[in-house]
């Protein structure tokens, strides 16, 4: 039956995620496409890509072989708030893409998505009033431990992850730009600090 197939898929996804975390064989994707980032001013307009579907397509085209799981630190609540008005079409489209990803995964369903962060700490009394910062720290170290990291130049968080990974000898780091991904770290060349 359909329900049984769906349940078996959920079990397989959970197993893939746990194995990927233990072996550190997952991809971490820091897609800053939430509403507040889209409407944030600043420099580097030519480096900004906010279409989540295009970012995912570039990731899947660059890494033909699927990762066993994909870590996606993203603020779903922020996308929901942006999409509520119906006028913010970027947030509406990105929320639809995120929902599809959570249900189906990447690489034609072969790579489940997982997240962590503040929503997993908000009900824990030990983190009362600190759940957001504690969640960001948790996400940071999960991204640092990934096999491969893909981030954006318009985020200090991404550039900090690249830098820590570089000094830990983890050189599989990429930057997403409009229409493409580029390798960002090379052995012997320190990553560029935040420049946007």
Short mmCIF file of N, CA and C in Angstrom, two decimals:
data_model
loop_
_atom_site.label_atom_id
_atom_site.label_comp_id
_atom_site.label_asym_id
_atom_site.label_seq_id
_atom_site.Cartn_x
_atom_site.Cartn_y
_atom_site.Cartn_z
N UNK A 1 0.83 -1.19 0.00
CA UNK A 1 0.00 0.00 0.00
C UNK A 1 0.88 1.25 0.00
N UNK A 2 0.27 2.37 -0.32
CA UNK A 2 0.97 3.65 -0.39
C UNK A 2 1.52 4.06 0.97
N UNK A 3 0.74 3.86 2.04
CA UNK A 3 1.18 4.24 3.39
C UNK A 3 2.40 3.42 3.81
N UNK A 4 2.39 2.14 3.50
CA UNK A 4 3.51 1.28 3.85
C UNK A 4 4.77 1.71 3.09
N UNK A 5 4.63 1.99 1.79
CA UNK A 5 5.79 2.45 1.01
C UNK A 5 6.36 3.75 1.58
N UNK A 6 5.47 4.65 1.97
CA UNK A 6 5.91 5.93 2.55
C UNK A 6 6.63 5.71 3.88
N UNK A 7 6.12 4.83 4.70
CA UNK A 7 6.76 4.52 5.99
C UNK A 7 8.14 3.88 5.77
N UNK A 8 8.25 2.97 4.82
CA UNK A 8 9.53 2.34 4.52
C UNK A 8 10.54 3.37 4.00
N UNK A 9 10.05 4.31 3.21
CA UNK A 9 10.93 5.38 2.72
C UNK A 9 11.43 6.23 3.88
N UNK A 10 10.57 6.55 4.84
CA UNK A 10 10.97 7.33 6.02
C UNK A 10 12.02 6.59 6.82
N UNK A 11 11.86 5.30 6.99
CA UNK A 11 12.83 4.49 7.73
C UNK A 11 14.17 4.48 6.99
N UNK A 12 14.13 4.33 5.66
CA UNK A 12 15.36 4.34 4.86
C UNK A 12 16.04 5.70 4.97
N UNK A 13 15.28 6.79 4.88
CA UNK A 13 15.83 8.13 5.01
C UNK A 13 16.52 8.28 6.37
N UNK A 14 15.86 7.87 7.44
CA UNK A 14 16.42 8.00 8.79
C UNK A 14 17.72 7.20 8.91
N UNK A 15 17.73 6.02 8.36
CA UNK A 15 18.93 5.18 8.39
C UNK A 15 20.06 5.83 7.59
N UNK A 16 19.76 6.36 6.41
CA UNK A 16 20.77 7.04 5.59
C UNK A 16 21.36 8.24 6.34
N UNK A 17 20.51 9.00 6.99
CA UNK A 17 20.96 10.18 7.73
C UNK A 17 21.89 9.77 8.86
N UNK A 18 21.50 8.79 9.66
CA UNK A 18 22.33 8.36 10.78
C UNK A 18 23.68 7.83 10.29
N UNK A 19 23.69 7.03 9.24
CA UNK A 19 24.94 6.51 8.69
C UNK A 19 25.82 7.63 8.15
N UNK A 20 25.21 8.60 7.48
CA UNK A 20 25.97 9.73 6.93
C UNK A 20 26.59 10.58 8.03
N UNK A 21 25.85 10.80 9.12
CA UNK A 21 26.39 11.59 10.23
C UNK A 21 27.55 10.86 10.88
N UNK A 22 27.37 9.58 11.13
CA UNK A 22 28.44 8.80 11.76
C UNK A 22 29.70 8.75 10.91
N UNK A 23 29.54 8.63 9.60
CA UNK A 23 30.70 8.53 8.71
C UNK A 23 31.16 9.89 8.19
N UNK A 24 30.41 10.95 8.52
CA UNK A 24 30.69 12.31 8.07
C UNK A 24 30.75 12.38 6.54
N UNK A 25 29.87 11.65 5.89
CA UNK A 25 29.85 11.57 4.43
C UNK A 25 28.74 12.40 3.80
N UNK A 26 28.18 13.32 4.55
CA UNK A 26 27.05 14.13 4.06
C UNK A 26 27.54 15.44 3.45
N UNK A 27 26.68 16.04 2.66
CA UNK A 27 26.89 17.36 2.10
C UNK A 27 26.20 18.36 3.01
N UNK A 28 26.85 19.47 3.32
CA UNK A 28 26.21 20.57 4.04
C UNK A 28 26.00 21.71 3.04
N UNK A 29 24.76 22.16 2.93
CA UNK A 29 24.40 23.24 2.00
C UNK A 29 23.82 24.40 2.78
N UNK A 30 24.54 25.52 2.78
CA UNK A 30 24.07 26.72 3.45
C UNK A 30 23.44 27.65 2.41
N UNK A 31 22.20 27.38 2.11
CA UNK A 31 21.46 28.17 1.11
C UNK A 31 20.76 29.33 1.82
N UNK A 32 21.31 30.52 1.71
CA UNK A 32 20.72 31.68 2.38
C UNK A 32 19.67 32.30 1.46
N UNK A 33 18.50 31.66 1.44
CA UNK A 33 17.41 32.11 0.59
C UNK A 33 16.19 32.51 1.42
N UNK A 34 16.37 32.62 2.73
CA UNK A 34 15.25 33.02 3.58
C UNK A 34 14.87 34.46 3.29
N UNK A 35 13.64 34.81 3.64
CA UNK A 35 13.06 36.11 3.33
C UNK A 35 13.92 37.27 3.80
N UNK A 36 14.40 37.24 5.05
CA UNK A 36 15.17 38.37 5.56
C UNK A 36 16.48 38.55 4.79
N UNK A 37 17.05 37.48 4.26
CA UNK A 37 18.29 37.60 3.50
C UNK A 37 18.02 38.15 2.10
N UNK A 38 16.92 37.73 1.50
CA UNK A 38 16.56 38.21 0.17
C UNK A 38 16.36 39.72 0.18
N UNK A 39 15.77 40.23 1.25
CA UNK A 39 15.46 41.66 1.33
C UNK A 39 16.55 42.48 2.02
N UNK A 40 17.64 41.83 2.35
CA UNK A 40 18.78 42.49 2.98
C UNK A 40 19.56 43.22 1.89
N UNK A 41 19.92 44.44 2.14
CA UNK A 41 20.69 45.21 1.16
C UNK A 41 22.13 44.74 1.12
N UNK A 42 23.02 45.65 0.96
CA UNK A 42 24.43 45.31 0.99
C UNK A 42 25.07 45.30 -0.38
N UNK A 43 26.28 44.85 -0.39
CA UNK A 43 27.08 44.83 -1.61
C UNK A 43 26.95 43.48 -2.31
N UNK A 44 27.79 43.31 -3.30
CA UNK A 44 27.96 42.02 -3.98
C UNK A 44 26.70 41.53 -4.68
N UNK A 45 25.95 42.42 -5.28
CA UNK A 45 24.72 42.02 -5.98
C UNK A 45 24.99 40.93 -7.01
N UNK A 46 26.15 41.00 -7.67
CA UNK A 46 26.47 40.03 -8.72
C UNK A 46 26.78 38.64 -8.17
N UNK A 47 26.92 38.50 -6.85
CA UNK A 47 27.22 37.21 -6.23
C UNK A 47 25.99 36.56 -5.60
N UNK A 48 24.87 37.25 -5.63
CA UNK A 48 23.67 36.78 -4.93
C UNK A 48 22.81 35.88 -5.81
N UNK A 49 22.41 34.76 -5.25
CA UNK A 49 21.45 33.85 -5.90
C UNK A 49 20.44 33.46 -4.84
N UNK A 50 19.18 33.83 -5.06
CA UNK A 50 18.13 33.54 -4.08
C UNK A 50 17.11 32.52 -4.56
N UNK A 51 17.27 32.04 -5.78
CA UNK A 51 16.36 31.03 -6.29
C UNK A 51 16.85 29.66 -5.82
N UNK A 52 16.15 29.11 -4.83
CA UNK A 52 16.55 27.86 -4.20
C UNK A 52 16.59 26.70 -5.19
N UNK A 53 15.63 26.66 -6.09
CA UNK A 53 15.59 25.60 -7.10
C UNK A 53 16.83 25.63 -7.99
N UNK A 54 17.27 26.82 -8.38
CA UNK A 54 18.48 26.94 -9.21
C UNK A 54 19.72 26.50 -8.44
N UNK A 55 19.80 26.87 -7.17
CA UNK A 55 20.95 26.46 -6.35
C UNK A 55 21.02 24.94 -6.28
N UNK A 56 19.88 24.31 -6.00
CA UNK A 56 19.84 22.85 -5.89
C UNK A 56 20.21 22.18 -7.21
N UNK A 57 19.73 22.73 -8.30
CA UNK A 57 20.05 22.19 -9.62
C UNK A 57 21.55 22.25 -9.87
N UNK A 58 22.18 23.37 -9.52
CA UNK A 58 23.63 23.51 -9.69
C UNK A 58 24.39 22.52 -8.81
N UNK A 59 23.90 22.29 -7.59
CA UNK A 59 24.53 21.32 -6.69
C UNK A 59 24.43 19.92 -7.29
N UNK A 60 23.24 19.54 -7.73
CA UNK A 60 23.05 18.20 -8.30
C UNK A 60 23.83 18.01 -9.59
N UNK A 61 23.99 19.07 -10.39
CA UNK A 61 24.77 18.97 -11.62
C UNK A 61 26.27 18.87 -11.33
N UNK A 62 26.73 19.55 -10.28
CA UNK A 62 28.15 19.54 -9.93
C UNK A 62 28.57 18.22 -9.32
N UNK A 63 27.76 17.71 -8.43
CA UNK A 63 28.06 16.44 -7.75
C UNK A 63 27.12 15.38 -8.31
N UNK A 64 27.53 14.74 -9.38
CA UNK A 64 26.68 13.79 -10.08
C UNK A 64 26.32 12.61 -9.18
N UNK A 65 27.29 12.14 -8.41
CA UNK A 65 27.04 11.03 -7.49
C UNK A 65 26.38 11.58 -6.23
N UNK A 66 25.21 11.08 -5.85
CA UNK A 66 24.51 11.66 -4.70
C UNK A 66 25.21 11.36 -3.36
N UNK A 67 25.14 12.32 -2.47
CA UNK A 67 25.60 12.12 -1.09
C UNK A 67 24.55 11.30 -0.36
N UNK A 68 24.92 10.53 0.67
CA UNK A 68 23.93 9.73 1.38
C UNK A 68 22.90 10.58 2.14
N UNK A 69 23.26 11.84 2.43
CA UNK A 69 22.32 12.76 3.10
C UNK A 69 22.82 14.19 2.88
N UNK A 70 21.90 15.15 3.06
CA UNK A 70 22.24 16.56 2.90
C UNK A 70 21.78 17.31 4.14
N UNK A 71 22.74 17.99 4.77
CA UNK A 71 22.44 18.84 5.92
C UNK A 71 22.07 20.22 5.40
N UNK A 72 20.91 20.72 5.80
CA UNK A 72 20.39 21.97 5.29
C UNK A 72 19.97 22.88 6.45
N UNK A 73 20.88 23.70 6.95
CA UNK A 73 20.50 24.63 8.02
C UNK A 73 19.72 25.80 7.43
N UNK A 74 18.43 25.81 7.64
CA UNK A 74 17.59 26.84 7.04
C UNK A 74 16.46 27.22 7.99
N UNK A 75 16.09 28.49 7.98
CA UNK A 75 15.01 28.98 8.84
C UNK A 75 13.67 28.88 8.13
N UNK A 76 13.02 27.74 8.27
CA UNK A 76 11.71 27.51 7.65
C UNK A 76 10.70 28.57 8.11
N UNK A 77 10.73 28.90 9.40
CA UNK A 77 9.78 29.90 9.94
C UNK A 77 9.91 31.23 9.21
N UNK A 78 11.12 31.61 8.88
CA UNK A 78 11.35 32.86 8.17
C UNK A 78 10.73 32.82 6.78
N UNK A 79 10.85 31.69 6.09
CA UNK A 79 10.24 31.54 4.76
C UNK A 79 8.71 31.57 4.86
N UNK A 80 8.17 30.93 5.89
CA UNK A 80 6.71 30.91 6.08
C UNK A 80 6.20 32.33 6.28
N UNK A 81 6.87 33.09 7.13
CA UNK A 81 6.45 34.49 7.36
C UNK A 81 6.49 35.30 6.08
N UNK A 82 7.54 35.11 5.28
CA UNK A 82 7.66 35.85 4.03
C UNK A 82 6.61 35.44 3.01
N UNK A 83 6.24 34.18 3.03
CA UNK A 83 5.29 33.66 2.05
C UNK A 83 3.84 34.00 2.42
N UNK A 84 3.58 34.29 3.69
CA UNK A 84 2.20 34.54 4.15
C UNK A 84 1.49 35.62 3.36
N UNK A 85 2.18 36.69 3.05
CA UNK A 85 1.54 37.80 2.36
C UNK A 85 1.13 37.41 0.94
N UNK A 86 1.85 36.46 0.36
CA UNK A 86 1.57 36.07 -1.02
C UNK A 86 2.22 36.99 -2.02
N UNK A 87 2.70 38.16 -1.56
CA UNK A 87 3.33 39.12 -2.45
C UNK A 87 4.81 38.82 -2.66
N UNK A 88 5.42 38.12 -1.71
CA UNK A 88 6.84 37.79 -1.80
C UNK A 88 6.97 36.46 -2.54
N UNK A 89 6.98 36.53 -3.86
CA UNK A 89 6.97 35.30 -4.67
C UNK A 89 8.24 34.48 -4.50
N UNK A 90 9.38 35.12 -4.19
CA UNK A 90 10.62 34.38 -3.97
C UNK A 90 10.47 33.47 -2.76
N UNK A 91 9.93 34.00 -1.67
CA UNK A 91 9.72 33.20 -0.45
C UNK A 91 8.70 32.09 -0.69
N UNK A 92 7.65 32.38 -1.43
CA UNK A 92 6.63 31.36 -1.75
C UNK A 92 7.28 30.21 -2.51
N UNK A 93 8.04 30.54 -3.56
CA UNK A 93 8.71 29.51 -4.37
C UNK A 93 9.74 28.74 -3.55
N UNK A 94 10.53 29.45 -2.75
CA UNK A 94 11.57 28.78 -1.95
C UNK A 94 10.96 27.88 -0.88
N UNK A 95 9.83 28.29 -0.30
CA UNK A 95 9.15 27.45 0.69
C UNK A 95 8.61 26.18 0.03
N UNK A 96 8.05 26.30 -1.16
CA UNK A 96 7.57 25.12 -1.89
C UNK A 96 8.73 24.17 -2.17
N UNK A 97 9.85 24.72 -2.58
CA UNK A 97 11.03 23.90 -2.87
C UNK A 97 11.51 23.20 -1.61
N UNK A 98 11.57 23.93 -0.49
CA UNK A 98 12.01 23.33 0.78
C UNK A 98 11.07 22.21 1.21
N UNK A 99 9.77 22.42 1.08
CA UNK A 99 8.79 21.40 1.46
C UNK A 99 8.96 20.14 0.60
N UNK A 100 9.14 20.34 -0.70
CA UNK A 100 9.37 19.20 -1.60
C UNK A 100 10.64 18.45 -1.21
N UNK A 101 11.69 19.20 -0.90
CA UNK A 101 12.97 18.59 -0.50
C UNK A 101 12.82 17.75 0.77
N UNK A 102 12.11 18.30 1.75
CA UNK A 102 11.92 17.59 3.01
C UNK A 102 11.16 16.29 2.80
N UNK A 103 10.27 16.28 1.83
CA UNK A 103 9.48 15.09 1.56
C UNK A 103 10.20 14.09 0.66
N UNK A 104 10.93 14.59 -0.34
CA UNK A 104 11.48 13.71 -1.37
C UNK A 104 13.00 13.61 -1.37
N UNK A 105 13.71 14.57 -0.76
CA UNK A 105 15.16 14.54 -0.78
C UNK A 105 15.73 15.07 -2.08
N UNK A 106 17.04 14.91 -2.24
CA UNK A 106 17.73 15.36 -3.45
C UNK A 106 18.15 14.15 -4.29
N UNK A 107 18.67 14.42 -5.46
CA UNK A 107 19.12 13.38 -6.39
C UNK A 107 18.06 12.30 -6.57
N UNK A 108 16.89 12.76 -7.00
CA UNK A 108 15.75 11.87 -7.30
C UNK A 108 15.38 10.99 -6.11
N UNK A 109 15.45 11.56 -4.92
CA UNK A 109 15.03 10.85 -3.72
C UNK A 109 16.09 9.97 -3.09
N UNK A 110 17.32 10.02 -3.58
CA UNK A 110 18.38 9.18 -3.03
C UNK A 110 19.12 9.81 -1.85
N UNK A 111 18.91 11.10 -1.61
CA UNK A 111 19.61 11.81 -0.55
C UNK A 111 18.62 12.56 0.33
N UNK A 112 18.32 12.03 1.52
CA UNK A 112 17.40 12.73 2.40
C UNK A 112 18.02 14.01 2.97
N UNK A 113 17.15 14.93 3.33
CA UNK A 113 17.54 16.20 3.92
C UNK A 113 17.41 16.09 5.43
N UNK A 114 18.35 16.68 6.17
CA UNK A 114 18.18 16.78 7.61
C UNK A 114 18.61 18.15 8.08
N UNK A 115 18.11 18.54 9.23
CA UNK A 115 18.45 19.83 9.80
C UNK A 115 18.61 19.67 11.31
N UNK A 116 19.06 20.72 11.93
CA UNK A 116 19.23 20.72 13.40
C UNK A 116 18.84 22.11 13.87
N UNK A 117 19.62 22.71 14.70
CA UNK A 117 19.41 24.10 15.08
C UNK A 117 18.39 24.34 16.16
N UNK A 118 17.95 25.59 16.22
CA UNK A 118 17.16 26.08 17.34
C UNK A 118 15.82 25.39 17.51
N UNK A 119 15.20 24.94 16.42
CA UNK A 119 13.88 24.32 16.59
C UNK A 119 13.97 23.02 17.37
N UNK A 120 15.15 22.42 17.43
CA UNK A 120 15.32 21.20 18.21
C UNK A 120 15.68 21.49 19.66
N UNK A 121 15.96 22.75 19.97
CA UNK A 121 16.35 23.13 21.33
C UNK A 121 15.30 23.98 22.03
N UNK A 122 14.30 24.49 21.30
CA UNK A 122 13.38 25.47 21.87
C UNK A 122 12.56 24.95 23.04
N UNK A 123 12.33 23.65 23.13
CA UNK A 123 11.56 23.09 24.24
C UNK A 123 12.45 22.59 25.38
N UNK A 124 13.75 22.73 25.24
CA UNK A 124 14.69 22.26 26.25
C UNK A 124 14.97 23.40 27.23
N UNK A 125 14.59 23.23 28.46
CA UNK A 125 14.75 24.28 29.48
C UNK A 125 16.20 24.75 29.63
N UNK A 126 17.14 23.86 29.38
CA UNK A 126 18.55 24.23 29.52
C UNK A 126 18.95 25.33 28.54
N UNK A 127 18.20 25.48 27.45
CA UNK A 127 18.54 26.46 26.42
C UNK A 127 17.55 27.63 26.37
N UNK A 128 16.73 27.75 27.38
CA UNK A 128 15.72 28.82 27.43
C UNK A 128 16.40 30.18 27.23
N UNK A 129 15.95 30.91 26.24
CA UNK A 129 16.50 32.22 25.94
C UNK A 129 17.81 32.17 25.15
N UNK A 130 18.35 30.97 24.95
CA UNK A 130 19.60 30.82 24.21
C UNK A 130 19.46 29.85 23.05
N UNK A 131 18.22 29.42 22.77
CA UNK A 131 18.03 28.38 21.77
C UNK A 131 18.49 28.79 20.37
N UNK A 132 18.35 30.05 20.01
CA UNK A 132 18.73 30.49 18.67
C UNK A 132 20.26 30.43 18.51
N UNK A 133 20.99 31.02 19.45
CA UNK A 133 22.45 31.02 19.34
C UNK A 133 23.01 29.61 19.50
N UNK A 134 22.45 28.83 20.42
CA UNK A 134 22.91 27.45 20.61
C UNK A 134 22.65 26.63 19.35
N UNK A 135 21.50 26.86 18.71
CA UNK A 135 21.18 26.16 17.47
C UNK A 135 22.13 26.53 16.34
N UNK A 136 22.51 27.80 16.27
CA UNK A 136 23.45 28.23 15.25
C UNK A 136 24.83 27.62 15.47
N UNK A 137 25.23 27.50 16.72
CA UNK A 137 26.51 26.87 17.03
C UNK A 137 26.46 25.39 16.65
N UNK A 138 25.37 24.72 16.97
CA UNK A 138 25.20 23.32 16.61
C UNK A 138 25.29 23.16 15.08
N UNK A 139 24.57 24.00 14.35
CA UNK A 139 24.59 23.94 12.89
C UNK A 139 26.01 24.17 12.34
N UNK A 140 26.72 25.11 12.95
CA UNK A 140 28.07 25.44 12.51
C UNK A 140 28.96 24.20 12.57
N UNK A 141 28.95 23.51 13.69
CA UNK A 141 29.84 22.35 13.81
C UNK A 141 29.39 21.15 12.98
N UNK A 142 28.10 21.03 12.74
CA UNK A 142 27.64 19.99 11.81
C UNK A 142 28.15 20.29 10.41
N UNK A 143 28.10 21.56 10.00
CA UNK A 143 28.61 21.96 8.68
C UNK A 143 30.13 21.76 8.59
N UNK A 144 30.84 22.08 9.65
CA UNK A 144 32.30 21.91 9.66
C UNK A 144 32.67 20.44 9.46
N UNK A 145 31.90 19.53 10.03
CA UNK A 145 32.22 18.10 9.98
C UNK A 145 31.81 17.42 8.68
N UNK A 146 31.07 18.09 7.82
CA UNK A 146 30.58 17.49 6.57
C UNK A 146 31.72 17.07 5.65
N UNK A 147 31.44 16.12 4.78
CA UNK A 147 32.40 15.73 3.75
C UNK A 147 32.64 16.91 2.81
N UNK A 148 31.55 17.58 2.42
CA UNK A 148 31.61 18.70 1.48
C UNK A 148 30.69 19.80 1.98
N UNK A 149 31.14 21.04 1.83
CA UNK A 149 30.34 22.19 2.23
C UNK A 149 30.13 23.12 1.04
N UNK A 150 28.88 23.56 0.86
CA UNK A 150 28.54 24.54 -0.17
C UNK A 150 27.89 25.72 0.54
N UNK A 151 28.43 26.92 0.32
CA UNK A 151 27.90 28.11 0.98
C UNK A 151 27.86 29.29 0.04
N UNK A 152 27.62 30.46 0.62
CA UNK A 152 27.45 31.68 -0.16
C UNK A 152 28.42 32.77 0.31
N UNK A 153 28.93 33.58 -0.60
CA UNK A 153 29.85 34.64 -0.20
C UNK A 153 29.17 35.78 0.54
N UNK A 154 27.85 35.82 0.55
CA UNK A 154 27.14 36.94 1.19
C UNK A 154 26.82 36.63 2.66
N UNK A 155 27.43 35.60 3.21
CA UNK A 155 27.17 35.21 4.58
C UNK A 155 28.48 35.05 5.36
N UNK A 156 28.57 35.74 6.49
CA UNK A 156 29.74 35.56 7.35
C UNK A 156 29.79 34.13 7.88
N UNK A 157 28.62 33.53 8.10
CA UNK A 157 28.55 32.15 8.60
C UNK A 157 29.22 31.21 7.61
N UNK A 158 28.89 31.33 6.33
CA UNK A 158 29.52 30.48 5.31
C UNK A 158 31.03 30.69 5.27
N UNK A 159 31.48 31.94 5.26
CA UNK A 159 32.91 32.18 5.18
C UNK A 159 33.63 31.68 6.42
N UNK A 160 32.99 31.74 7.57
CA UNK A 160 33.60 31.19 8.79
C UNK A 160 33.69 29.67 8.72
N UNK A 161 32.66 29.01 8.18
CA UNK A 161 32.70 27.55 8.02
C UNK A 161 33.85 27.17 7.08
N UNK A 162 33.98 27.87 5.92
CA UNK A 162 35.08 27.58 5.01
C UNK A 162 36.43 27.70 5.70
N UNK A 163 36.59 28.76 6.48
CA UNK A 163 37.87 29.01 7.13
C UNK A 163 38.21 27.92 8.15
N UNK A 164 37.26 27.56 8.99
CA UNK A 164 37.51 26.50 9.97
C UNK A 164 37.80 25.18 9.26
N UNK A 165 37.04 24.87 8.24
CA UNK A 165 37.26 23.63 7.48
C UNK A 165 38.65 23.64 6.84
N UNK A 166 39.07 24.77 6.29
CA UNK A 166 40.39 24.87 5.66
C UNK A 166 41.48 24.53 6.68
N UNK A 167 41.42 25.13 7.86
CA UNK A 167 42.45 24.90 8.86
C UNK A 167 42.37 23.51 9.50
N UNK A 168 41.28 22.81 9.25
CA UNK A 168 41.18 21.42 9.69
C UNK A 168 41.51 20.45 8.56
N UNK A 169 41.94 20.98 7.43
CA UNK A 169 42.33 20.14 6.31
C UNK A 169 41.18 19.63 5.46
N UNK A 170 40.01 20.23 5.62
CA UNK A 170 38.83 19.83 4.84
C UNK A 170 38.69 20.81 3.67
N UNK A 171 39.13 20.36 2.50
CA UNK A 171 39.24 21.27 1.36
C UNK A 171 38.11 21.13 0.35
N UNK A 172 37.14 20.29 0.60
CA UNK A 172 36.01 20.14 -0.32
C UNK A 172 34.94 21.18 0.02
N UNK A 173 35.20 22.42 -0.42
CA UNK A 173 34.34 23.56 -0.12
C UNK A 173 34.02 24.31 -1.40
N UNK A 174 32.74 24.65 -1.54
CA UNK A 174 32.27 25.29 -2.76
C UNK A 174 31.45 26.52 -2.42
N UNK A 175 31.40 27.42 -3.39
CA UNK A 175 30.62 28.64 -3.28
C UNK A 175 29.55 28.58 -4.37
N UNK A 176 28.30 28.92 -4.01
CA UNK A 176 27.30 28.98 -5.08
C UNK A 176 27.11 30.43 -5.50
N UNK A 177 27.07 30.60 -6.78
CA UNK A 177 26.92 31.90 -7.42
C UNK A 177 25.79 31.78 -8.44
N UNK A 178 25.31 32.88 -8.99
CA UNK A 178 24.26 32.76 -9.99
C UNK A 178 24.72 31.86 -11.16
N UNK A 179 24.03 30.74 -11.33
CA UNK A 179 24.28 29.85 -12.45
C UNK A 179 25.39 28.83 -12.28
N UNK A 180 26.09 28.81 -11.14
CA UNK A 180 27.21 27.87 -11.03
C UNK A 180 27.68 27.69 -9.59
N UNK A 181 28.48 26.63 -9.42
CA UNK A 181 29.22 26.39 -8.18
C UNK A 181 30.70 26.48 -8.53
N UNK A 182 31.50 26.98 -7.59
CA UNK A 182 32.94 27.03 -7.77
C UNK A 182 33.62 26.51 -6.52
N UNK A 183 34.73 25.80 -6.70
CA UNK A 183 35.52 25.35 -5.55
C UNK A 183 36.15 26.59 -4.93
N UNK A 184 36.10 26.68 -3.60
CA UNK A 184 36.57 27.90 -2.93
C UNK A 184 37.87 27.72 -2.16
N UNK A 185 38.22 26.50 -1.76
CA UNK A 185 39.44 26.34 -0.99
C UNK A 185 40.45 25.48 -1.74
N UNK A 186 41.69 25.92 -1.67
CA UNK A 186 42.80 25.23 -2.30
C UNK A 186 43.89 25.08 -1.25
N UNK A 187 44.52 23.92 -1.21
CA UNK A 187 45.58 23.67 -0.24
C UNK A 187 46.68 24.73 -0.39
N UNK A 188 47.07 25.30 0.74
CA UNK A 188 48.13 26.30 0.75
C UNK A 188 47.67 27.72 0.52
N UNK A 189 46.39 27.91 0.20
CA UNK A 189 45.86 29.26 -0.02
C UNK A 189 44.72 29.48 0.96
N UNK A 190 44.96 30.35 1.95
CA UNK A 190 43.94 30.59 2.97
C UNK A 190 42.67 31.17 2.33
N UNK A 191 41.50 30.75 2.83
CA UNK A 191 40.25 31.28 2.27
C UNK A 191 40.15 32.80 2.47
N UNK A 192 39.53 33.42 1.51
CA UNK A 192 39.31 34.87 1.58
C UNK A 192 38.35 35.17 2.73
N UNK A 193 38.65 36.17 3.55
CA UNK A 193 37.69 36.50 4.61
C UNK A 193 36.41 37.11 4.02
N UNK A 194 35.41 37.26 4.86
CA UNK A 194 34.13 37.83 4.42
C UNK A 194 34.37 39.15 3.70
N UNK A 195 33.80 39.31 2.51
CA UNK A 195 34.06 40.51 1.72
C UNK A 195 32.80 41.23 1.24
N UNK A 196 31.64 40.75 1.59
CA UNK A 196 30.42 41.43 1.14
C UNK A 196 29.88 42.28 2.25
#
